[in-house]
Amino acid sequence: MRKLALNDEILLQIEKPARYIGNEVNSVIKDADKVDIRFCMCFPDVYEIGMSHLGIQILYDMFNQKENVWCERVYSPWPDMDKILRDRQIPLFALESQDPVRDFDFLGITIQYEMCYTNILQILDLSGIPLRAVNRTWEDPVVIGGGPCAYNPEPIAPFFDLFYIGEGETVYFDLLDLYREARAGQWSRRDFLIRAGQIPGLYAPSLYETTYHEDGTIASFRPAEDGLPAVIEKQAVEDMSDTYYPEKPVIPFIKATQDRVVLEIQRGCIRGCRFCQAGMLYRPLRERNLDFLKDKALKMLDSTGHEEISLSSLSSSDYSRLPELVNFLIDECDRRGVNISLPSLRIDAFSLEVMEKIQDIRKSSLTFAPEAGSQRLRDVINKGLTEEVILDGAGKAFAGGWNRVKLYFMLGLPTETEEDQKAIAWLAEKIAERYYDIPKEQRKGKCQIVVSTSFFVPKPSTPFQWAPMCRKEEFLDRAAVVRREIHGQLNQKSIKYNWHEADVSVLEGIFARGDRRMADVIQYAYEHGAIFDAWSEYYDQARWDASFAACGVDPDFYVCRTRADDEIFPWDFIDAGVTREFLLREWKRAGQEKVTENCRHTCSGCGAKKYKGGVCYEGQSEVC
Amino acid sequence: MKVRVKFAKEGAMKFVGHLDIMRYFQKAIRRAGIDIAYSEGFSPHMIMSFANPLGVGLTSEGEYFDMQLCTAFPSGELVRRLNDTMVEGMRVISAVQVPDGKAGKAMSLVEAADYRIAFRESQPLPDDWRTRFTAFMERPSMVICKKTKKGEKEMDIRPLVYAWHFEDDAVFMRVSSGSSDNLRPEYLMEAFFEAEGLALEPSALMIHRMEIYADLGTEGRHDFRSLEALGQIIE
């Protein structure tokens, strides 16, 4: 039997001990003496969230395919466990071997959202790894960060030895080879980082220097060593049907947020919504081919026994062979007693027909994400959805027997006026009216429309990276306008309104566009007890206010300013695949309320064509 | 066809709770390609039921669930297929066909269970604990306060212990189990430590369930048969 890092007495007094025992179906056990690299992959949030993340499953499988590499996992210990580990000075351990994380060669941390930054420090601290990279030695693992937040790594730069900019399937093995060479050749850690920083896509933050203008903006940012690139280029997979994808994903014992097979049908998005960071970062759109997907779907269903399969992508309706894929899955899943879930589908005749087959209409609801209430503002954000399309889709769905609709909006978008905010209520009202147009005897009781608003957070590498963001009070005022207007509608009883917390959104905005000076604030907050900031029960605004004050950092500098066209941003040294010229062009077009066509309609010259694949080359192979 | 599966849950798996074990087996059955029957309706579920949930922290080599199959498999084939997809700590021991009707309802049949209770090394025990335990077990009644959903309830647990003896440094006992008069063995041990004025450390007991029984006896006489023994090997 495997030995556990924690004794029974501990495991029996904490919540959900199965978070810490490993041993899950399809988890990989190797002989530690027979591998030369041990890689610990971390999602810095609780187990159930981290186990739902596809990226780690892909990389875990990729690494473990190599005989001489053993990749294991670690997640953030929940506060009850956190306390025990600290009180008894038990080092944080990886799930598979139960060995201390500090003994690993690499600690890879996926950084999916800004509110996990303090959890990164928790992982390092509980592992006994110095928080700051400059204080680490070869006694510590190489700490490498990746994922969407790595596209502006500066607020957390001092905590990492390396960042990986782009998709993990591409250059990891080059890094591992270099590491072997470095350890065999007894290089210094710094020499290793200098060489690693020359691998395309890898960024070694300790080897770069920033200077600032008197007004606080960046004056310069450059490598402090010869041979390091001034710009780090995002790495992207060229052919999504000829790459790593797990056939045996790990299955947690306790119910994870995603307790299903996840089939990533494509990466990237053609839509170009101007607020959407994922839509910019994952360009170009690259589809996986149908045979690849069918094969992986069946293998994963067989190897997991999951009762549900879900398609994953930013906009599934844009997958060119969706009907064939869905019909194949419906047949296969029907035989196996497996459910299908199809998120991010546009509501149209096809999707309604499919949903009728795969879901219980009485229990399901339709989801639209207009993001803005008025057509004018939807043009500003380049959300191609029109009111006509929404009402038509809702009308068809109501006729098909649905009576529940969810609508998602953002508040605080650039150029947003009170009229735009009220238009959210008017759109909900029009949908309700469309429902009550159906003769009474044909409809099923009342309709239920749930309107949810989140607060707009400008993100790096999007056209809105120049935009100012609202303060907390402005956000809440806007939510109040929507709430009042909904109450004034004829069918207000059929409309429910939810809005997001404002404090967290503002902090998220500060981190998203923050610079290196932010690291002190994050460390200060952590050292004063901040962890699990993404969880409202642990989020403490007063602690953050105190941390900013103690470090002398003004949050408004990051939140309220409209940035000049030529301001140097903290993340400018990262080439995310879309050019700054394209983003600026889109920012200007937003101001002019001009829509930009999707990639399949017209190429808008964003720069992603250099990745030699995907939608940029669709339909051109015959010509060449 | 109704099949009863007996399994063991040991090692680190004792930290996985009952509901998660049910989900674990649902997935395992799919992985094993076993042709289980589903309920009717829009969201069909597997037709299976578990006998007497085991608490978190306890190990067992006498756990059971019943499942309805659409296609017959020989017992050996069922056991092999399931074991091919088990994790360390989970082991399928047998699979037998049980008749429909009462003998085929694992949940409601449970009347008794065997446990082996050992002490963790850290638990201090007086040298004469065996003598004291023997004397304690000779009491005609042992009333304990049991916490229920509605508050506290007094309960005499001595009649619920059908047999007991020492096994090396452990205590073996057969106790009443199931939906009525369920005796958790830790209640008895706690009562002993309390009666003797001894301190019992948290999680000092290592409790292992060995078997679960139905009672085929009549007129007040027990005739305990393991749930497995109520079925037949499928050839």
Short mmCIF file of C-alpha atoms in Angstrom, two decimals, chain B residues 13 25 27 33 37 47 49-50 52 60 64 67 69 77 81 92 94 96 100 112 129 164 181 194 204 207 227:
data_model
loop_
_atom_site.label_atom_id
_atom_site.label_comp_id
_atom_site.label_asym_id
_atom_site.label_seq_id
_atom_site.Cartn_x
_atom_site.Cartn_y
_atom_site.Cartn_z
CA MET B 13 -9.92 4.30 0.33
CA PHE B 25 -18.81 2.00 -8.71
CA LYS B 27 -18.16 4.67 -13.24
CA GLY B 33 -18.46 -2.80 -19.86
CA ALA B 37 -30.07 -1.97 -16.37
CA ILE B 47 -30.45 0.17 -11.00
CA SER B 49 -28.49 -0.42 -4.27
CA PHE B 50 -25.89 -0.53 -1.52
CA ASN B 52 -25.45 -0.50 5.04
CA SER B 60 -14.04 -3.41 5.33
CA TYR B 64 -22.18 -5.21 -0.71
CA MET B 67 -27.32 -4.46 -9.36
CA LEU B 69 -28.10 -6.73 -15.25
CA GLU B 77 -16.00 -12.82 -15.48
CA ARG B 81 -13.74 -7.26 -15.18
CA VAL B 92 -14.18 -7.12 -5.65
CA SER B 94 -17.44 -12.11 -5.32
CA VAL B 96 -23.49 -13.97 -7.09
CA ASP B 100 -35.87 -11.29 -6.93
CA ALA B 112 -25.90 -8.09 11.86
CA TRP B 129 -7.50 -3.95 29.92
CA TRP B 164 -17.41 -11.21 21.02
CA ASP B 181 -31.04 -1.27 16.14
CA GLU B 194 -15.91 5.87 29.85
CA ALA B 204 -7.68 5.74 18.31
CA ILE B 207 -12.39 -0.54 12.91
CA LEU B 227 -25.44 -11.65 2.25
#
